[in-house]
PDB file of C-alpha atoms in Angstrom:
ATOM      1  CA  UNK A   1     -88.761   8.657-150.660  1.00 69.00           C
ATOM      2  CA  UNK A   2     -87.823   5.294-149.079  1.00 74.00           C
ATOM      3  CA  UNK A   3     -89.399   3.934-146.076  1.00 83.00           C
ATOM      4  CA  UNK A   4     -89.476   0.889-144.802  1.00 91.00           C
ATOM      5  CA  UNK A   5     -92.921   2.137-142.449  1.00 90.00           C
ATOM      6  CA  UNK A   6     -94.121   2.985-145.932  1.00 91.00           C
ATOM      7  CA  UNK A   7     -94.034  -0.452-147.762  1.00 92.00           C
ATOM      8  CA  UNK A   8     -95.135  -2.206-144.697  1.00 93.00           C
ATOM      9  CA  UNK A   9     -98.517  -0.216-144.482  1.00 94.00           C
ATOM     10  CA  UNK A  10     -98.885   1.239-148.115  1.00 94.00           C
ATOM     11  CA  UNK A  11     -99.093   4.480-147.253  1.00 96.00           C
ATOM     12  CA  UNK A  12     -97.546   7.304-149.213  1.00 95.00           C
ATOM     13  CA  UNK A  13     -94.482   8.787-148.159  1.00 95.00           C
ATOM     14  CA  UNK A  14     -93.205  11.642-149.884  1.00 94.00           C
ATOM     15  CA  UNK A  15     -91.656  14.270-147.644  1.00 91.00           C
ATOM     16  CA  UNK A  16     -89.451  13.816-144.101  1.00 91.00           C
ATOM     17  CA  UNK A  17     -93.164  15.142-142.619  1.00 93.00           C
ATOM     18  CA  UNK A  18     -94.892  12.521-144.213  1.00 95.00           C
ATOM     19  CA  UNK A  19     -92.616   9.998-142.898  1.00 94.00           C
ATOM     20  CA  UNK A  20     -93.168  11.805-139.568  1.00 95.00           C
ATOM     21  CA  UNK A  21     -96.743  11.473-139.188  1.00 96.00           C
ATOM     22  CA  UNK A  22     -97.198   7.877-140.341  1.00 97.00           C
ATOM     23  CA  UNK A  23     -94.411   7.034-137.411  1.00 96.00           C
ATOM     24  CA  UNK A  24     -97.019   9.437-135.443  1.00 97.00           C
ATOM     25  CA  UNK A  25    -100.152   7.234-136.419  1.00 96.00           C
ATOM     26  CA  UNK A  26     -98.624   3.807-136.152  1.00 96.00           C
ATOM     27  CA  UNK A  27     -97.273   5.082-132.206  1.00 96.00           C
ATOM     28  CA  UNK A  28    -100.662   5.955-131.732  1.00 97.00           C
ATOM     29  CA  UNK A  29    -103.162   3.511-133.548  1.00 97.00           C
ATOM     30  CA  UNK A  30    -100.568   0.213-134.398  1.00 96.00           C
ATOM     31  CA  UNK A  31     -99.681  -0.554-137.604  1.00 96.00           C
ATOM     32  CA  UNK A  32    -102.276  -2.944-137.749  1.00 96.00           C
ATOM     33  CA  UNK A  33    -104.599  -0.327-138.287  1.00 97.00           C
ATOM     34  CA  UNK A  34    -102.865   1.945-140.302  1.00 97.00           C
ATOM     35  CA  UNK A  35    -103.187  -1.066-143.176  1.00 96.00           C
ATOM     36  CA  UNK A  36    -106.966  -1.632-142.111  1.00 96.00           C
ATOM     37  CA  UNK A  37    -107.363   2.079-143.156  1.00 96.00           C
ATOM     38  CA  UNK A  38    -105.594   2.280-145.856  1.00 96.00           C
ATOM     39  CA  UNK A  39    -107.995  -0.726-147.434  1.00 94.00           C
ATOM     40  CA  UNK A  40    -111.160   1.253-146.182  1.00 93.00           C
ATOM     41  CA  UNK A  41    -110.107   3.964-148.632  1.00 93.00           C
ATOM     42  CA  UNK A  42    -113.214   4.974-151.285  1.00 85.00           C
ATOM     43  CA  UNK A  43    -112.822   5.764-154.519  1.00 87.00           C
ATOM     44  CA  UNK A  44    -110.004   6.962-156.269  1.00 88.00           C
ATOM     45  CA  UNK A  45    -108.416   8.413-152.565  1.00 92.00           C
ATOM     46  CA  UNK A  46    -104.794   7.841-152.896  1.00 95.00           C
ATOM     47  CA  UNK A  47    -103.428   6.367-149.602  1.00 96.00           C
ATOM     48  CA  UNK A  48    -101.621   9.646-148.468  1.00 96.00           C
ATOM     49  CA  UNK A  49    -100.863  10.149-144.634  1.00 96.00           C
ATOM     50  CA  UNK A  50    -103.584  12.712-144.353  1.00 95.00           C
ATOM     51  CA  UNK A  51    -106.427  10.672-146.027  1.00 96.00           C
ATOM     52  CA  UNK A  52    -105.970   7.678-143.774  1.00 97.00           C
ATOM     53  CA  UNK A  53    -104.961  10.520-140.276  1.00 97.00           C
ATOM     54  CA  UNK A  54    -108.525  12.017-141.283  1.00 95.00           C
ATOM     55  CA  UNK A  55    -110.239   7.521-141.237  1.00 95.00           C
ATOM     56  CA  UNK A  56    -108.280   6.962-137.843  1.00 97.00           C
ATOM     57  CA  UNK A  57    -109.397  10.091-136.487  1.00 96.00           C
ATOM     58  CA  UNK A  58    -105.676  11.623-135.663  1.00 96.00           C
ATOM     59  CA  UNK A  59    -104.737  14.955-135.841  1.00 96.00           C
ATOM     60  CA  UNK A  60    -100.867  15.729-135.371  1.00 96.00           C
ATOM     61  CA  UNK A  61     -99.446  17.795-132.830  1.00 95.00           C
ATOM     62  CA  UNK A  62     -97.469  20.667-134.077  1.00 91.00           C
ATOM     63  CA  UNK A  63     -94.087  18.537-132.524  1.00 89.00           C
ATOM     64  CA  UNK A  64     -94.751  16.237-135.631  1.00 91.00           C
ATOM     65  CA  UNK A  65     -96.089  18.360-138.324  1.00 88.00           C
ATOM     66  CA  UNK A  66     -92.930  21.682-137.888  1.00 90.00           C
ATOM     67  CA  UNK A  67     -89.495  20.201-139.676  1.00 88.00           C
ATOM     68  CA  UNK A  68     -87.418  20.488-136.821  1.00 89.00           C
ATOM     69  CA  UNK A  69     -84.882  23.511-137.012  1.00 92.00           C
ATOM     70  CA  UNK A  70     -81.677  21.483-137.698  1.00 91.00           C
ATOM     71  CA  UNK A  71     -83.593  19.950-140.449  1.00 89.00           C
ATOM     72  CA  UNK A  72     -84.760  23.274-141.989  1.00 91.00           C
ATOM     73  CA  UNK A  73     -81.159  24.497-142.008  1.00 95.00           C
ATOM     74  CA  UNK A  74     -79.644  21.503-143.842  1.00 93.00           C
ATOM     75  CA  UNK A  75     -82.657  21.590-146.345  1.00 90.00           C
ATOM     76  CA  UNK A  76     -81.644  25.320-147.078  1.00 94.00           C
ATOM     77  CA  UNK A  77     -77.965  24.695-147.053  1.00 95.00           C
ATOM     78  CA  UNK A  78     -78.806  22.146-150.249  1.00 93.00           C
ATOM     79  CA  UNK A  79     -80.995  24.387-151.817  1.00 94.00           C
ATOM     80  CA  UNK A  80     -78.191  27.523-151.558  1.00 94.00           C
ATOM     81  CA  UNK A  81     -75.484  25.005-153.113  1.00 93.00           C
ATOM     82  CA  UNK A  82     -77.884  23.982-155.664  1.00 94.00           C
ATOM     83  CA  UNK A  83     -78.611  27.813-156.743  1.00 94.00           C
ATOM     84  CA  UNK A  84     -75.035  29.119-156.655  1.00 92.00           C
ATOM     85  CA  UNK A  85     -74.094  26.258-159.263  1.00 86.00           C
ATOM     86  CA  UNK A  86     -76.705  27.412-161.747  1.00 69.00           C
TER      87      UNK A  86
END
């Protein structure tokens, strides 16, 4: 998935929730430290949006984790075209 938020900080974005949360976490901590985070990861800890919530201390309100209903419905519209070509 492309994000601009994404290549700025280096966090992994693979989902429209993903992409939700690190808007989240940059509103809430700044984007500066969203990259300080993402360098403080250990190991082999892949920079997802979860691993760097869990360094900033963030947990996400249900309004940003749920795909909002309009969302859902288009997601399952492409999925129905998808299985009544096959």
């Amino acid at each position: 998935m492309d994000s601009k938020l994404a290549a700025k900080t280096g966090v992994l974005v693979e989902t429209p929730k993903d992409e939700r949360c690190l808007s989240y976490l940059v509103s809430k901590k700044g984007e500066d430290a969203v990259c300080d985070a993402v360098a403080q990861l250990a190991g082999n800890r892949k920079p997802y949006v979860s691993n760097i919530a869990r360094i900033l201390g963030v947990e996400f309100p249900d309004s940003v984790q749920l795909t909002p209903q309009e969302e859902g419905r288009a997601r399952l519209r492409d999925i129905k075209a998808i299985l009544t070509k096959k």
